[in-house]
Tab-separated table of C-alpha atoms in Angstrom:
chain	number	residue	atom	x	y	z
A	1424	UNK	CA	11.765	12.320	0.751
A	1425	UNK	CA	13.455	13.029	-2.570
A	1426	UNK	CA	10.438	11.840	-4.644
A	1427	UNK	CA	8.631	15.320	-5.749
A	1428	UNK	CA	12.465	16.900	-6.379
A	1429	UNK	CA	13.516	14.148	-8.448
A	1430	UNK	CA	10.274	14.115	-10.287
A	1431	UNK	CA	9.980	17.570	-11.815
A	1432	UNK	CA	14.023	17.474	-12.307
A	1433	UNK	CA	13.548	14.198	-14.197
A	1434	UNK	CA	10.673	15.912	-16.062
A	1435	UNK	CA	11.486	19.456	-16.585
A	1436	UNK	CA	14.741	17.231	-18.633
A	1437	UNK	CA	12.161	16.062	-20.692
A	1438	UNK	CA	12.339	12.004	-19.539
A	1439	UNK	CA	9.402	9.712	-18.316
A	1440	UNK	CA	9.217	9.165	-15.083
A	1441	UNK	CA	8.421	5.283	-12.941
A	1442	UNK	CA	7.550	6.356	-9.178
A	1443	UNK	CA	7.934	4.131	-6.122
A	1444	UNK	CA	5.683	4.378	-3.491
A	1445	UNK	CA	5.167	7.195	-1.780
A	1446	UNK	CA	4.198	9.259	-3.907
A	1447	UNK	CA	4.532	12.260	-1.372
A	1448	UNK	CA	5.231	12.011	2.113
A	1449	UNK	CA	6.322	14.558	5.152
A	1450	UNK	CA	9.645	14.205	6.493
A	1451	UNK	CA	10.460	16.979	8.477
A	1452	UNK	CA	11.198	20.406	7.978
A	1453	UNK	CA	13.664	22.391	9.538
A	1454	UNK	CA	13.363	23.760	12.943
A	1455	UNK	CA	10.762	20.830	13.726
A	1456	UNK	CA	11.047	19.327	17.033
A	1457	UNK	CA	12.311	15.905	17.239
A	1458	UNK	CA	11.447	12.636	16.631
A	1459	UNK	CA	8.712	14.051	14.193
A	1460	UNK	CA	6.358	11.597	14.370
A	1461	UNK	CA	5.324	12.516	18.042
A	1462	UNK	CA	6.126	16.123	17.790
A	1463	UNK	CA	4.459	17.256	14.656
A	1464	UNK	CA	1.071	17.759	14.317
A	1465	UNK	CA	-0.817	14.907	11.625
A	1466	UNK	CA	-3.309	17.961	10.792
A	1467	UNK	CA	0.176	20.554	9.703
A	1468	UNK	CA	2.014	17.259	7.361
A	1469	UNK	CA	-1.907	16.418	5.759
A	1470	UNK	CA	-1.639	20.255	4.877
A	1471	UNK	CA	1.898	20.594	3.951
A	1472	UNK	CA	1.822	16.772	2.026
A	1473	UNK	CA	-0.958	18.084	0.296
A	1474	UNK	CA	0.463	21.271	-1.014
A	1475	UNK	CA	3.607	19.946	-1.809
A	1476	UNK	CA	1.205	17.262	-3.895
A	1477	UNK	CA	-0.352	19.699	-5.579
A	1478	UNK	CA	2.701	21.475	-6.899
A	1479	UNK	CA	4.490	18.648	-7.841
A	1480	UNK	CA	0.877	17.330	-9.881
A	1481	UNK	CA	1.149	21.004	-11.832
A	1482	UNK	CA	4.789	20.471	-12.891
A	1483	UNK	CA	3.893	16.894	-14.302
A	1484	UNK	CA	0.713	18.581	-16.377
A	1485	UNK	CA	3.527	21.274	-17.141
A	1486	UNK	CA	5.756	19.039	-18.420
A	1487	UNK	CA	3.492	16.722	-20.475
A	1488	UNK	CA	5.785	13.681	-19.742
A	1489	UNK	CA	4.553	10.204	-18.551
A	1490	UNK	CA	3.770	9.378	-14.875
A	1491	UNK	CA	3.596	5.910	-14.420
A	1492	UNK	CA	3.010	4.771	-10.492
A	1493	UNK	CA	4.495	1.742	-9.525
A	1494	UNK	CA	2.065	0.637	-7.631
A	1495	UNK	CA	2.510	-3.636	-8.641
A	1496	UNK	CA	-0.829	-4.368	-6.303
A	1497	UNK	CA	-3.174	-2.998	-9.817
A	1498	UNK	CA	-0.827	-5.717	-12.073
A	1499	UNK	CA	-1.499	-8.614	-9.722
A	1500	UNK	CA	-3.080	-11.399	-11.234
A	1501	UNK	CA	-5.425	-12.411	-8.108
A	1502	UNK	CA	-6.493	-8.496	-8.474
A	1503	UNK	CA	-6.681	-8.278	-12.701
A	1504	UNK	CA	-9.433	-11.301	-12.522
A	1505	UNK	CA	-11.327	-9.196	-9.854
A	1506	UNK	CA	-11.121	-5.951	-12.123
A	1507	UNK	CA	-12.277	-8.323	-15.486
A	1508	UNK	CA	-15.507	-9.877	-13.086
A	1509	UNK	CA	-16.250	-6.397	-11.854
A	1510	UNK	CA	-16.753	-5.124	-15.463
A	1511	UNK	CA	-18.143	-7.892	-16.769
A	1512	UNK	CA	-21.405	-7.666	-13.972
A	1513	UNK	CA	-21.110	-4.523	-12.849
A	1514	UNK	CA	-21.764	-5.105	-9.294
A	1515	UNK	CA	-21.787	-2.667	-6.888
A	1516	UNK	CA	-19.051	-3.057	-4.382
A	1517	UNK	CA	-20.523	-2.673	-0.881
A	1518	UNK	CA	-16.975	-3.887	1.116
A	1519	UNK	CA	-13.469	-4.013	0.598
A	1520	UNK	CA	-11.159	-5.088	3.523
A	1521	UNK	CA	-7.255	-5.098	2.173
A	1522	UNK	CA	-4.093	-5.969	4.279
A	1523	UNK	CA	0.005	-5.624	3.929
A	1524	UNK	CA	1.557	-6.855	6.944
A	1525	UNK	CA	4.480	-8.978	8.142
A	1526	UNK	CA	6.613	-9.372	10.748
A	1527	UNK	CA	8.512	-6.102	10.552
A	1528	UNK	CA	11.107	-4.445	8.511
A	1529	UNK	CA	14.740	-5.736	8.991
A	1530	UNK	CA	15.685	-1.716	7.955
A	1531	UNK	CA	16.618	0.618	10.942
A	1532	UNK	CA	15.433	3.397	8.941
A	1533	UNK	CA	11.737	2.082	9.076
A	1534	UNK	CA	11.690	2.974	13.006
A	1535	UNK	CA	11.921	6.971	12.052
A	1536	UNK	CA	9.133	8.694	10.643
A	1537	UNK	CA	11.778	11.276	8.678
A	1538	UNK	CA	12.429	8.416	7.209
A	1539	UNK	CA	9.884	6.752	6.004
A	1540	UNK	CA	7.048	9.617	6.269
A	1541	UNK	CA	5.006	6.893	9.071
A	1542	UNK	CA	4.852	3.724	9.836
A	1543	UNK	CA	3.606	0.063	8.955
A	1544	UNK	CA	0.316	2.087	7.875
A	1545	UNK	CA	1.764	4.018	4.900
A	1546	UNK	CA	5.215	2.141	4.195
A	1547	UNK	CA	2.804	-1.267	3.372
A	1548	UNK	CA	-0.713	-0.496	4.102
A	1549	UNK	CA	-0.182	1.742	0.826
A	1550	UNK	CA	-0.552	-0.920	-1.268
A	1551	UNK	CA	-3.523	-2.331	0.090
A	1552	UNK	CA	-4.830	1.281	-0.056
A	1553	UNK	CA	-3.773	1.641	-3.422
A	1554	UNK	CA	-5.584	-1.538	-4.520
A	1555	UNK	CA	-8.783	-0.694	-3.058
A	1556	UNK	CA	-8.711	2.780	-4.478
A	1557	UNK	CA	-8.492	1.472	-7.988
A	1558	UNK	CA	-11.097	-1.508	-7.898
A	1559	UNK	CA	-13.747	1.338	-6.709
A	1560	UNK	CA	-13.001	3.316	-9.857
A	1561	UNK	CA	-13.128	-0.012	-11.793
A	1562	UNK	CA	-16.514	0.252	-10.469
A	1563	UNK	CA	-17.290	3.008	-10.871
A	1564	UNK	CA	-16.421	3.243	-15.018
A	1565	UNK	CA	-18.162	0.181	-15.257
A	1566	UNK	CA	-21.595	1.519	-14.074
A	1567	UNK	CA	-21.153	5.045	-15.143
A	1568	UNK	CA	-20.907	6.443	-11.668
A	1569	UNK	CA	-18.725	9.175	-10.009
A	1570	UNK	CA	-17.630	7.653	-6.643
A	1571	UNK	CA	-14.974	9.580	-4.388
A	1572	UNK	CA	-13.626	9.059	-0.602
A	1573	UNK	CA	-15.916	11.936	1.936
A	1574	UNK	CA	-14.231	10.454	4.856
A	1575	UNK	CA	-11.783	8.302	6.616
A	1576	UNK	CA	-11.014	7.404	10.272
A	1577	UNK	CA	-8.369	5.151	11.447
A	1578	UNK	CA	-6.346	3.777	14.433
A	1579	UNK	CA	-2.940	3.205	14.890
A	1580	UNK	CA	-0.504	1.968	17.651
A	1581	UNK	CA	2.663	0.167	18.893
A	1582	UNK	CA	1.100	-3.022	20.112
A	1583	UNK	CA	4.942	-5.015	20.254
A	1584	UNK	CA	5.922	-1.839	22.553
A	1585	UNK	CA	4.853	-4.837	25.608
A	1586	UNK	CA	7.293	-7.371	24.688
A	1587	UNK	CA	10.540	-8.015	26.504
A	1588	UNK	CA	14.024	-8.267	24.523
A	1589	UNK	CA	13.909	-11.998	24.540
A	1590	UNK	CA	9.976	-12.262	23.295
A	1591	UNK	CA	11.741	-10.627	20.317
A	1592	UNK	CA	13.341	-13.160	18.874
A	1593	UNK	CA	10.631	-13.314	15.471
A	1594	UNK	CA	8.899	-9.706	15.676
A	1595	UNK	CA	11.155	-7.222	14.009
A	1596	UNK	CA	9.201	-4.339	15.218
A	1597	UNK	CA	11.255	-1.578	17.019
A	1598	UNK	CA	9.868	1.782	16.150
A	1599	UNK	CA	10.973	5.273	17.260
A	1600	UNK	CA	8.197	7.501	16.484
A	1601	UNK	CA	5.682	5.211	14.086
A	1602	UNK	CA	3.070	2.346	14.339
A	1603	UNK	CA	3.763	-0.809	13.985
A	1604	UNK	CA	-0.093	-1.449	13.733
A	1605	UNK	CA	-2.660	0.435	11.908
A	1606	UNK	CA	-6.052	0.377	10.514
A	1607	UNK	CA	-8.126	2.516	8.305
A	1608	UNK	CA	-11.315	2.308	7.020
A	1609	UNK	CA	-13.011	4.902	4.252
A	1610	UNK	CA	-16.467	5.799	3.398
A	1611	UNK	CA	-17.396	6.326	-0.162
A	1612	UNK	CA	-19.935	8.878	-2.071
A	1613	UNK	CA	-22.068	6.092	-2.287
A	1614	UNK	CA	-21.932	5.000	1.464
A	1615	UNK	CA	-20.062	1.414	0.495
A	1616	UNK	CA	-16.852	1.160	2.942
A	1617	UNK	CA	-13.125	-0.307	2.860
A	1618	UNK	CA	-10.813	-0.990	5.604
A	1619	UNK	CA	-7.070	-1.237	5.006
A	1620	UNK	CA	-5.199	-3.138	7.811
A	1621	UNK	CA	-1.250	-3.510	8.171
A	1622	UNK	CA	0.956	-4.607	11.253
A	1623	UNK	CA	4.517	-5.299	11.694
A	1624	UNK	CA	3.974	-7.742	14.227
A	1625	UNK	CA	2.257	-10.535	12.061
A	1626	UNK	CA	4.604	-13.819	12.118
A	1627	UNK	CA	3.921	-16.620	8.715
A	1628	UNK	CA	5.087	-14.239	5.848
A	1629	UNK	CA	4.065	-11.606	3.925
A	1630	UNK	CA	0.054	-11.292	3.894
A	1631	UNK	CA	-1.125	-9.628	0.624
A	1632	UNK	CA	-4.955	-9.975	0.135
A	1633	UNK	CA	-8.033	-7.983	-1.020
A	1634	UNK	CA	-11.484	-8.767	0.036
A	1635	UNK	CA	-13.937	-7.644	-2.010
A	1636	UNK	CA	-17.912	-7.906	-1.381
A	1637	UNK	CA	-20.455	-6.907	-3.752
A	1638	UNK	CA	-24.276	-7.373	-4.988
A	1639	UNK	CA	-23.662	-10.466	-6.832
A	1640	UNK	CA	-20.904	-12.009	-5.159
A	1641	UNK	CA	-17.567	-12.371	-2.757
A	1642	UNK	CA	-14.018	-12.072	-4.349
A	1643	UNK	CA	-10.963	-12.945	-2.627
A	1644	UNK	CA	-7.514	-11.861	-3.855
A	1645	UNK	CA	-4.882	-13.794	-2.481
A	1646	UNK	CA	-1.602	-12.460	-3.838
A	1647	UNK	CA	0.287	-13.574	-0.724
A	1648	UNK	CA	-0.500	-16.258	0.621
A	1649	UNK	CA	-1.766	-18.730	-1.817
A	1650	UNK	CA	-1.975	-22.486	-2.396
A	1651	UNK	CA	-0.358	-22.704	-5.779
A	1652	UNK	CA	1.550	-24.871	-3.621
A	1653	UNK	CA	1.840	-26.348	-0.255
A	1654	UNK	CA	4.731	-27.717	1.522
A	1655	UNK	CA	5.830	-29.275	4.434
A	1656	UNK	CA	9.359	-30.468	4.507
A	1657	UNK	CA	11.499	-31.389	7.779
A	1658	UNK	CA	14.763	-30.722	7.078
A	1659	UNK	CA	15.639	-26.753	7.763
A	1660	UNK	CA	19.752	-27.161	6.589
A	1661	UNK	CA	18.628	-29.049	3.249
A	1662	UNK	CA	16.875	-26.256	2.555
A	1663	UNK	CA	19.562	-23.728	3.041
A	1664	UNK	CA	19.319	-22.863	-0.685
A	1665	UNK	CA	15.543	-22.678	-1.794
A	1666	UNK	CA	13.356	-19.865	-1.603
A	1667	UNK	CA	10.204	-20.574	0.137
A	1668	UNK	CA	8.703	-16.735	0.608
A	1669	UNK	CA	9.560	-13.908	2.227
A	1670	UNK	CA	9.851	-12.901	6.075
A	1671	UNK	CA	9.638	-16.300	7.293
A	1672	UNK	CA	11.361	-17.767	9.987
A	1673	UNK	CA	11.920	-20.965	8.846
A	1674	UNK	CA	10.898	-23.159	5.700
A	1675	UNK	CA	10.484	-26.119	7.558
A	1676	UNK	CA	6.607	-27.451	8.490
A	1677	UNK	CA	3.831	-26.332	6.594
A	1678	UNK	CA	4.697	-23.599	4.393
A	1679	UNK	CA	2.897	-21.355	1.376
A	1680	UNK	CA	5.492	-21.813	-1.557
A	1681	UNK	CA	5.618	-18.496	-3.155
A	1682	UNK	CA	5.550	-19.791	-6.650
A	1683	UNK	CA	7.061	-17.150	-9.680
A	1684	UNK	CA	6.661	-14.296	-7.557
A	1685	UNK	CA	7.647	-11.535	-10.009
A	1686	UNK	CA	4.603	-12.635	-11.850
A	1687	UNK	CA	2.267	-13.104	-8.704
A	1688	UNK	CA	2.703	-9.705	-7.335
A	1689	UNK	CA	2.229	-8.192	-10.644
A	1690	UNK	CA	5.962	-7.312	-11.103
A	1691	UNK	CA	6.419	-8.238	-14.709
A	1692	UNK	CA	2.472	-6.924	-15.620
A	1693	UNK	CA	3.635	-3.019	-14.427
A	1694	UNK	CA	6.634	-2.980	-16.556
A	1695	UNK	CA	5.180	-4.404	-19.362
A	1696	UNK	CA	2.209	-1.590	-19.144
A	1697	UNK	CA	4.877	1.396	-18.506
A	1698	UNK	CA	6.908	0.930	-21.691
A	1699	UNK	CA	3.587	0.011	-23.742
A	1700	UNK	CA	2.533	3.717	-22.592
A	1701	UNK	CA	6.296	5.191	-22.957
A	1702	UNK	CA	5.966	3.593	-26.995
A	1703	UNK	CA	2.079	4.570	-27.654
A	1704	UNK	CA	1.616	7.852	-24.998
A	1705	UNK	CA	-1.634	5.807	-23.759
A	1706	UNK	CA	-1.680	6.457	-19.814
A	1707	UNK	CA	-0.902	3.514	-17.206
A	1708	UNK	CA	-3.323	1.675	-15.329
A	1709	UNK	CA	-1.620	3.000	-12.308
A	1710	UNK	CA	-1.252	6.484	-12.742
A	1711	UNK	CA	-1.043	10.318	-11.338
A	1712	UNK	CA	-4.235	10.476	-9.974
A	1713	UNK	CA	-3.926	6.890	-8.123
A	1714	UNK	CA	-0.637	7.803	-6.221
A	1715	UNK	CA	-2.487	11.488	-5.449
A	1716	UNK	CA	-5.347	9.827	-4.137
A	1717	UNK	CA	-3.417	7.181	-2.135
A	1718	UNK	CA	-1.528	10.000	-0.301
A	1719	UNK	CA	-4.274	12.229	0.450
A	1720	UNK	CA	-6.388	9.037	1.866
A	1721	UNK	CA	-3.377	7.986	3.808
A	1722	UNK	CA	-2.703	11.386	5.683
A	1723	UNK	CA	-6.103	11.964	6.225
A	1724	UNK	CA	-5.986	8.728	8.269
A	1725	UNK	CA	-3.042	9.834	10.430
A	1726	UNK	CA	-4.195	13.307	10.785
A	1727	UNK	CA	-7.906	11.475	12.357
A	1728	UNK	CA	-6.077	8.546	14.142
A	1729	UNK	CA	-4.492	11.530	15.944
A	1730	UNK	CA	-7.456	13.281	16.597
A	1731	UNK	CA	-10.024	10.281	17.329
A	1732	UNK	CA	-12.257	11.180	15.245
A	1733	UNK	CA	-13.697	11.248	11.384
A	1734	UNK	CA	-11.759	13.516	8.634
A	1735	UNK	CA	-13.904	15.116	5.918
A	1736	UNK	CA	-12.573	14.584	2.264
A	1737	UNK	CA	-14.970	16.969	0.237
């Protein structure tokens, strides 16, 4: 909630600035009636997100200081490979379907929208959404097109709302006033599609994965799972001291080694690319216009989950 403040204050002092996701969000504003997420209209925060957006994108131009979005999803290997195929042939993308989800957030503060400005939808499905939004630009510089989002629709619920206390033992889900399960799909300029899917409910570790489908081909990014490597060990105390991956419940059995994650999920790629801009000016791969877009896309999807039905982005 203290992302737009702490931008222009870092800026206006003349210093670079690295954002976490969100970008923007709405967290309340005084006088709102409480909880906010099932009080407060999704069409009022799109509006009030977006202007507060907007203000906070004129003070960066103002300040002519670096933005760099740290957005790791662009840096991931799986997802660099599918940007160097894409330019090398060109092909149109017709699909995308992208998905964040795990088995919910151990934080209490991820039940509140204040919070977190939503749920499972925008505090993971943003990277997904992130992901996809880049790749169609990839695309779209590669073939000399203009491509833009015209209009989203989405769904979102609180499917572990059924379980009973002891049904809980693995799903971390509890939410106040967000989803723990939400989908979103967008239509481009060109009429190709992408559907971003995240759930706080889904037990086996952190799924990170792009799907991309295009004229010449299928790509699948698997940043989370992969089989770099495969294990299946029996003894849970003996293992008391390895990492396996995150957000599972055991390391026993089968298991999905997450192997030098920081380099996997593109950790050690976005740093390297903001202080290669900070030292030459260049601008990052994720950038301004990437964590704009992101927002907007994501608020439009809450603001038409809300209203069942399809939100015009013109």
């Amino acid at each position: 909630m203290l992302h737009a403040e702490m931008i222009v204050a870092a800026m206006r002092a003349g210093k670079h600035v690295i954002c976490e996701k969100p970008f923007a969000g709405y967290f309340g504003r005084p006088g709102d009636p409480q909880p906010i997420g099932k009080h407060v209209a999704k069409a009022a925060m799109y509006e009030r997100v977006m202007a507060e957006m907007e203000a906070t994108r004129a003070a960066i131009k103002a300040a002519g200081r670096l933005f760099m979005y740290a957005e790791d999803w662009v840096y991931a290997p799986a997802v660099a490979k599918t940007v160097e195929m894409l330019k090398a042939t060109k092909d149109k993308i017709l699909f995308m379907k992208a998905e964040e989800s795990h088995s919910g957030s151990h934080a209490a503060h991820a039940a509140q929208w204040a919070m977190t400005g939503g749920g499972s939808l925008i505090r993971m499905g943003c990277h997904p959404l992130a992901g996809v939004l880049y790749l169609k630009q990839v695309e779209a510089r590669a073939r000399g097109e203009t491509i833009r989002v015209v209009d989203v629709t989405a769904d979102v619920g609180n499917v572990a709302a059924c379980l009973a206390p002891q049904e809980r033992q693995y799903i971390k889900a509890n939410p106040v006033d967000v989803e723990d399960w939400g989908t979103l799909t967008m239509t481009f300029s060109d009429g190709t599609k992408a559907t971003i899917f995240s759930g706080d409910m889904i037990m086996g570790g952190v799924r990170n994965l792009i799907e991309t489908y295009t004229s010449g081909g299928s790509l699948f990014a698997n940043i989370t799972p992969n089989n770099s490597m495969l294990s299946y060990m029996t003894d849970e105390q003996k293992l008391a001291g390895v990492y396996i991956t995150e957000k599972v419940d055991r390391k026993t059995g089968w298991q999905f080694v997450c192997l030098e994650e920081e380099w996997t999920r593109g950790y050690c790629q976005e740093i390297q690319d903001f202080m290669e801009c900070v030292a030459t000016g260049r601008q990052p791969l994720a950038d301004l216009d990437l964590a704009c877009e992101t927002t907007r896309v994501q608020y439009a999807g809450y603001w038409a989950a809300e209203e069942g039905r399809r939100v015009k982005l013109m």
